[in-house]
XYZ file of C-alpha atoms in Angstrom:
405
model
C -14.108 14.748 18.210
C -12.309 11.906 19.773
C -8.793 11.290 20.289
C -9.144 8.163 17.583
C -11.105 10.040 15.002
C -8.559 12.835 15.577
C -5.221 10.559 14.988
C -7.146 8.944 11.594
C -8.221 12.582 10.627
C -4.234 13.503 10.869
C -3.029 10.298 9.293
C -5.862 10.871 6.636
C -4.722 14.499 5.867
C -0.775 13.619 6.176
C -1.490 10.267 3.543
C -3.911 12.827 1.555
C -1.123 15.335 1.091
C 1.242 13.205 -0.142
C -0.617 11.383 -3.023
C -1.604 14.777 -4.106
C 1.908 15.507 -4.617
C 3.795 12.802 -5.601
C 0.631 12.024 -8.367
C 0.773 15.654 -9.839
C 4.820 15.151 -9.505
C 4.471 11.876 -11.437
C 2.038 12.940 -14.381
C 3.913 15.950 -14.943
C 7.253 14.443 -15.450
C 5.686 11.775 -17.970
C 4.273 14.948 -19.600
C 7.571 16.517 -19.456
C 9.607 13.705 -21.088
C 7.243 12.869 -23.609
C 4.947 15.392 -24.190
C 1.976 12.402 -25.234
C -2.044 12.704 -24.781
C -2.076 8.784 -24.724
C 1.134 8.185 -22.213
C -0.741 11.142 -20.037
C -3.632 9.249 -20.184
C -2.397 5.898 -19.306
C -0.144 6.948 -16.191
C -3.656 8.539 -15.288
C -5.295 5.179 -15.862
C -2.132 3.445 -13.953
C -2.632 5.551 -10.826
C -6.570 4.806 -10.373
C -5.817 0.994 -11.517
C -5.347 0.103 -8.195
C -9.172 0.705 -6.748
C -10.051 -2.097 -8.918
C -8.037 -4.788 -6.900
C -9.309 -2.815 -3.447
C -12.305 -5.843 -3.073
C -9.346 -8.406 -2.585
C -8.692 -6.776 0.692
C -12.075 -6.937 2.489
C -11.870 -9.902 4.308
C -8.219 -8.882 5.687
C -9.415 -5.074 6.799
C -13.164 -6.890 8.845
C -10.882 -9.636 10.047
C -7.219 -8.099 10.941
C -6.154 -5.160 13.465
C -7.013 -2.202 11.328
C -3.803 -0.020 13.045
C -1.695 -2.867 11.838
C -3.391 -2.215 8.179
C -2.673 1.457 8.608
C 0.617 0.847 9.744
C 1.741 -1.574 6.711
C -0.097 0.693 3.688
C 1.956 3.687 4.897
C 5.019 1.936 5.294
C 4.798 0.338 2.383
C 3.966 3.509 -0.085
C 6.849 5.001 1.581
C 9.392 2.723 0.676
C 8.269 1.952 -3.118
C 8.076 6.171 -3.342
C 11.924 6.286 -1.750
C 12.903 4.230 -4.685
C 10.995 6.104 -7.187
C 13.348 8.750 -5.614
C 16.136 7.295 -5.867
C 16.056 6.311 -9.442
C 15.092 9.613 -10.597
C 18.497 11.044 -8.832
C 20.458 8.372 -10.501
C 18.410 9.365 -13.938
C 17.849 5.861 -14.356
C 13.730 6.228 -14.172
C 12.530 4.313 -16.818
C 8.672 4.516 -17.723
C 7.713 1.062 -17.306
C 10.102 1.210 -13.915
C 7.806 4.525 -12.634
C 4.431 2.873 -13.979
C 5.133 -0.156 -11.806
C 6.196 1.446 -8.564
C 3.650 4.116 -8.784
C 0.998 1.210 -9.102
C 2.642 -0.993 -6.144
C 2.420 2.396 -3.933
C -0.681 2.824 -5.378
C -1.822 -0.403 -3.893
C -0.976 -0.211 -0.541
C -2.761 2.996 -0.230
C -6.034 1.794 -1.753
C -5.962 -0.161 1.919
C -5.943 2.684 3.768
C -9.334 4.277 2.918
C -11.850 1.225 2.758
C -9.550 0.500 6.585
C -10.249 4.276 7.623
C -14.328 4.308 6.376
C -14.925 1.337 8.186
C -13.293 3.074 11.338
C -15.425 5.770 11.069
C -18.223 3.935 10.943
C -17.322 2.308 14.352
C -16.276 5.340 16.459
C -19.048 7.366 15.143
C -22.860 7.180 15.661
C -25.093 6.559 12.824
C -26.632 10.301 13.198
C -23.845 11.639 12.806
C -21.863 10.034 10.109
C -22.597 12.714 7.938
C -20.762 15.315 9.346
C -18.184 13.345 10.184
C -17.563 12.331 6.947
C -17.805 16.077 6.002
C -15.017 17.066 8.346
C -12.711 14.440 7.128
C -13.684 14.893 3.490
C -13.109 19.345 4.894
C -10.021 18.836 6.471
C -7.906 16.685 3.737
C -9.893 18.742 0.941
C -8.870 21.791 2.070
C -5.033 20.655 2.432
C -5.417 19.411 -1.411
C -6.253 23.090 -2.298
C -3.143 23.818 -0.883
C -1.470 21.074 -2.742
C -3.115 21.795 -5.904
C -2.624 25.719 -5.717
C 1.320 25.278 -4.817
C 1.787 22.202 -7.035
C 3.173 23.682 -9.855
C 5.114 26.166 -8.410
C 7.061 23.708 -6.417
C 7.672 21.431 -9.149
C 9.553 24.487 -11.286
C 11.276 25.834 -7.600
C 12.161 22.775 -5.694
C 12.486 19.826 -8.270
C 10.780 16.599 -8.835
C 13.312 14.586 -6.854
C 12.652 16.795 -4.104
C 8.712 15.903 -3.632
C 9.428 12.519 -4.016
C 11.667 11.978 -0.902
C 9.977 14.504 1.122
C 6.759 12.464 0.401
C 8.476 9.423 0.917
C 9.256 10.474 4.270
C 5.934 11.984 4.929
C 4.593 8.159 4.981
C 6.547 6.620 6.532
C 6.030 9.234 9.335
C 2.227 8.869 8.694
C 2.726 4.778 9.467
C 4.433 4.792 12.727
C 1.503 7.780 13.856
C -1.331 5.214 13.165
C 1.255 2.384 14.960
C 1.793 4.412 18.240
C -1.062 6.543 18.714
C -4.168 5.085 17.066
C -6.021 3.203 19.841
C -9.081 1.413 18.612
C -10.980 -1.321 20.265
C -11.420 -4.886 18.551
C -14.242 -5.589 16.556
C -16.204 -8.847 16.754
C -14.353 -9.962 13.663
C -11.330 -9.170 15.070
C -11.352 -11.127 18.409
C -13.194 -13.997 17.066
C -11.535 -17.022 17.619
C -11.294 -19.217 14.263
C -9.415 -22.640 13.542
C -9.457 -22.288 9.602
C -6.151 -21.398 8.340
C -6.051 -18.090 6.438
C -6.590 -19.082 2.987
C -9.915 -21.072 3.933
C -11.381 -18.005 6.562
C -10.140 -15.488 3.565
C -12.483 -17.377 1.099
C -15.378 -18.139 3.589
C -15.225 -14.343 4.548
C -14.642 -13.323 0.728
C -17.729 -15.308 -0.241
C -19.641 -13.759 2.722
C -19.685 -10.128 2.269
C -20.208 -10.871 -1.650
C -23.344 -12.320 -0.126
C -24.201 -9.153 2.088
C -23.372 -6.962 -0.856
C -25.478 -8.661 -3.102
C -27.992 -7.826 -1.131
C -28.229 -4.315 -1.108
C -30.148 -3.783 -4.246
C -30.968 -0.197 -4.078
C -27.194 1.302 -3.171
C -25.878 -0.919 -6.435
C -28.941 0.823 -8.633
C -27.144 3.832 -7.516
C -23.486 2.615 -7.732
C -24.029 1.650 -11.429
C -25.639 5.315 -12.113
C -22.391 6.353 -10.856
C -20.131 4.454 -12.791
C -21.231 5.728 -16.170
C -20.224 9.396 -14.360
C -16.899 8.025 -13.111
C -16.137 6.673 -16.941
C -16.606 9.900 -18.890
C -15.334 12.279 -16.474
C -11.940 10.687 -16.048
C -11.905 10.874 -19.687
C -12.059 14.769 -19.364
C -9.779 14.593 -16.102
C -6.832 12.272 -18.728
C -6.756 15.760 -20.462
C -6.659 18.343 -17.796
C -2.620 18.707 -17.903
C -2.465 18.373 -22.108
C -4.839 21.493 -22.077
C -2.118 23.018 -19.554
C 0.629 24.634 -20.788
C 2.288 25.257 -17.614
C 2.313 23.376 -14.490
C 0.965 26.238 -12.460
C -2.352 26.037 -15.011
C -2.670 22.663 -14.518
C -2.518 23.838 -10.692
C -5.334 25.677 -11.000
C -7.387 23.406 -12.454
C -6.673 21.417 -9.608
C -7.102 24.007 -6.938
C -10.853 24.628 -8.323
C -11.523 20.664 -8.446
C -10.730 21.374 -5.064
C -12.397 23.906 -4.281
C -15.571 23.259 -5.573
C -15.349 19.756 -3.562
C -14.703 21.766 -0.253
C -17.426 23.548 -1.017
C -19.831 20.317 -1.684
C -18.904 18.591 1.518
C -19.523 21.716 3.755
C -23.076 21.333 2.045
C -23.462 17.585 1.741
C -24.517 17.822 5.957
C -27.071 20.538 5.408
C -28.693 18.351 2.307
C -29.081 15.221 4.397
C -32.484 15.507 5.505
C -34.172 15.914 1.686
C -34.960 13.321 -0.319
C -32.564 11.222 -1.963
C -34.563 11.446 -5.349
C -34.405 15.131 -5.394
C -30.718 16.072 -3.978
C -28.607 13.276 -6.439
C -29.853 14.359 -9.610
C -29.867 17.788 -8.965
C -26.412 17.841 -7.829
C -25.499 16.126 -10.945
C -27.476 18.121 -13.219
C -25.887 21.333 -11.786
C -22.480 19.310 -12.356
C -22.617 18.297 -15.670
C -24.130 22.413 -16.706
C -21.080 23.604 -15.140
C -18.380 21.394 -16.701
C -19.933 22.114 -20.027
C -20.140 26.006 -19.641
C -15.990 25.493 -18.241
C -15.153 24.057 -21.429
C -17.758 26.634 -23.074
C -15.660 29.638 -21.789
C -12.300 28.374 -21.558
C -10.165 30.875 -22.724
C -11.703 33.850 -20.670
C -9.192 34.093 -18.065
C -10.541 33.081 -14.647
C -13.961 32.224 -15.905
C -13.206 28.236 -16.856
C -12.032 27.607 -13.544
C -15.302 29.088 -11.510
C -17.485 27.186 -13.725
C -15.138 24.262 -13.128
C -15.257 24.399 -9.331
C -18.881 24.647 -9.093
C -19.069 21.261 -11.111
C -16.999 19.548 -8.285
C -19.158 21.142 -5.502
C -21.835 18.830 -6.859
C -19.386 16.322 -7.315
C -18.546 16.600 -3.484
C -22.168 16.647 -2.472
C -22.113 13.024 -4.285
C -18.947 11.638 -2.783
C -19.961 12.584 0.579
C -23.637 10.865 -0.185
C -22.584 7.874 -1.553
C -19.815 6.818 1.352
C -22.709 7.495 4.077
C -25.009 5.480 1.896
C -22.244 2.348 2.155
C -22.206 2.454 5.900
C -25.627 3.131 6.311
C -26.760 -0.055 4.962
C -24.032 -2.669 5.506
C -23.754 -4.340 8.536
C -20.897 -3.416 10.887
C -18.962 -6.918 10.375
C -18.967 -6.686 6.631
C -18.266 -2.562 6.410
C -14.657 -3.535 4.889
C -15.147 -5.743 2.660
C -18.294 -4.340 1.517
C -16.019 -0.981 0.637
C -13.630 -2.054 -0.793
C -16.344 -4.467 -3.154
C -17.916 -1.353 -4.353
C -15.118 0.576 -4.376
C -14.106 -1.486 -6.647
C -16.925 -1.736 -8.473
C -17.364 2.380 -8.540
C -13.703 2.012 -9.972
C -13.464 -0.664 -12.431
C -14.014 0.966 -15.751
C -12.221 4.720 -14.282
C -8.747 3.073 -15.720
C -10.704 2.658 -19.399
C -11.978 5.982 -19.068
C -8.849 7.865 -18.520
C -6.875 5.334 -21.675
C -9.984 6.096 -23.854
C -9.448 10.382 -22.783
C -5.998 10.050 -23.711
C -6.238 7.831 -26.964
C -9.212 10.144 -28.088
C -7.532 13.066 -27.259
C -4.480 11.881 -29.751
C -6.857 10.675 -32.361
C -9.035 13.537 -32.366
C -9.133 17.022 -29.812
C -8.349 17.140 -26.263
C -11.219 19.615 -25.908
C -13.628 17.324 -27.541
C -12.949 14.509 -25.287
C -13.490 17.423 -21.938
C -17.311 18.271 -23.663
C -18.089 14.655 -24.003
C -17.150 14.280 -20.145
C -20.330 16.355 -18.430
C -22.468 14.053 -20.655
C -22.062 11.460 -17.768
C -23.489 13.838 -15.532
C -26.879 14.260 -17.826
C -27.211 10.569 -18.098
C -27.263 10.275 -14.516
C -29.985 12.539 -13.415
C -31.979 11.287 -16.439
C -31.044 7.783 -15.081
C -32.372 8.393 -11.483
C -35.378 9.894 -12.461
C -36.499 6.651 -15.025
C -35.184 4.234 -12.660
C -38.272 2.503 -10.910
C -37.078 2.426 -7.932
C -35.095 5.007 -7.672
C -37.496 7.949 -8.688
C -39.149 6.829 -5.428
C -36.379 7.143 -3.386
C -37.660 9.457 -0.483
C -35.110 8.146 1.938
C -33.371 11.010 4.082
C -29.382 10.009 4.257
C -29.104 8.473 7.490
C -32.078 6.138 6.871
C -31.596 2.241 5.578
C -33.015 1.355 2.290
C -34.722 -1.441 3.557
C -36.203 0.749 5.962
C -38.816 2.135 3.766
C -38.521 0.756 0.364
């Protein structure tokens, strides 16, 4: 691996590591104080908000110094966490006070990963995107078993306040590593020379990779397919920590989201050469069999949280599929704003889902909402196999769409 692809691997894991902990930190301490399925579900619904503003900064990551992007989102979640800190020492951290900074951190670090794909994309060769994408998705995966694991145990040992500032300080850390040691040449974009002023290149560039988007017909068949998931399972996810009655359970359903996710992207590089048509449906199939058997066997001790695990391996097959698929077929010059466009778009109704799991889960039974959740996984492979196009999708991973369809 390369010195640059090893610096945004660190800075990936280091930026990883701390949302893991200051989100878990943050959901249990609304759970703590108010002990609420729907204020659960909306500070779930508050921390994924963000992803559906990411398409607004496309035309800054394809046309600005990605470091400098790096730099900033760190820097900036840092600070807005240090004063999340700070107001929970003084005891003066109001809810609407937390929901706000958590969202303003929130949104700096939505930068960082459409920034960090688009990297990849350029210091890596096509053929082997894949694995690199595995090894990132390994590396910070494997850290956020770690996380999730020790999560709970922290928060009853070390304190709240305590994750926050170290966190805080984590980030800040992270910023000036991608400042001083991430050395990445210019792109095109970059070093071409332009005599609009920012607002007018911002729009002409905005309008652009809406354009190139647009365009790629068979990738948004499969991004819608993957919406209706993303909707009913954070629905189930809203109601993880009410079906948790300590922190450490909570943990471990965590720790086998994790798990089985590890597990996916290890295998996501040995799928890549069978057919798209046969490996996403499957893997969603097997995911949506194994949340429902989870929820099935739930109170036989260790049992839930195998089944649970081996949903998410499918779950990381998919993630890993679906970011190859977006660098795959978008052009180099548009590879940030065309992430963060359908990252948005794979996250625009996830805040909905997780309000809905937590208003349903007060109106009616947490555990109903967490059965109705694999259903998303069903429609999907049932989706992919009706879909015209899609059911004919013999494409290997690597391969462009318009290659052969």
């Amino acid at each position: 691996m390369s010195k640059p692809l090893f610096v945004l691997l660190l800075g990936r894991i280091l930026t990883n590591f701390s949302d893991s902990f200051y989100k878990i930190a943050t959901i249990w301490y609304v759970k703590n104080t108010t002990d609420s399925s729907l204020l659960i579900g909306i500070t779930s619904a508050i921390a994924i908000l963000p992803i559906t503003i990411q398409f607004l900064y496309g035309p800054i990551i394809d046309r600005f110094s990605k470091r400098r992007i790096l730099f900033f989102a760190s820097i900036g979640q840092g600070l807005f966490i240090s004063i999340i800190s700070i107001l929970y020492y003084a005891e003066s951290l109001w809810l609407p006070v937390l929901f706000l900074l958590m969202f303003l951190s929130l949104t700096f670090s939505e930068a960082t990963y459409p920034t960090e794909n688009a990297l990849i994309e350029r210091l890596a060769s096509r053929d082997k995107l894949a694995k690199v994408n595995s090894i990132f998705a390994f590396s910070y995966q494997t850290l956020d078993i770690i996380c999730d694991a020790i999560s709970g145990i922290l928060i009853a040992f070390v304190g709240l306040g305590v994750i926050y500032i170290s966190n805080s300080v984590l980030l800040i850390f992270t910023g000036m590593l991608f400042l001083f040691y991430l050395k990445v040449p210019a792109s095109k974009r970059e070093s071409e020379a332009t005599t609009n002023h920012f607002f007018k290149q911002y729009k002409k560039d905005f309008a652009d990779g809406f354009r190139v988007v647009k365009r790629q017909k068979t990738l948004l068949s499969i991004l819608f397919g993957v919406i209706g998931i993303n909707v009913l399972a954070t629905m189930g996810l809203a109601m993880l920590p009410v079906i948790s009655n300590t922190s450490v359970k909570y943990g471990f359903w965590l720790t086998s989201m994790s798990i089985g996710s590890i597990v996916g992207t290890i295998l996501s590089s040995r799928l890549e050469k069978m057919p798209l048509n046969r490996v996403l449906p499957l893997t969603s199939l097997i995911s949506g069999t194994s949340w429902l058997l989870a929820m099935v066997t739930v109170n036989q001790f260790i049992v839930p949280y195998i089944f649970f695990g081996l949903a998410w391996l499918g779950i990381g097959i998919m993630g890993i599929y679906i970011q190859t698929l977006i660098q795959v077929n978008l052009p180099e010059e548009y590879l940030g704003t065309g992430f963060t466009f359908l990252s948005s778009l794979l996250g625009s109704l996830s805040p909905i889902g997780f309000f809905l799991g937590g208003l349903l889960g007060q109106l009616t039974s947490s555990y109903l909402v967490l059965y109705l959740a694999c259903l998303g996984y069903f429609g999907f492979a049932v989706y992919f196999w009706v879909h015209p196009k899609l059911s004919r999708l013999e494409n290997e991973l690597s391969s462009r769409f318009e290659e052969s369809i």
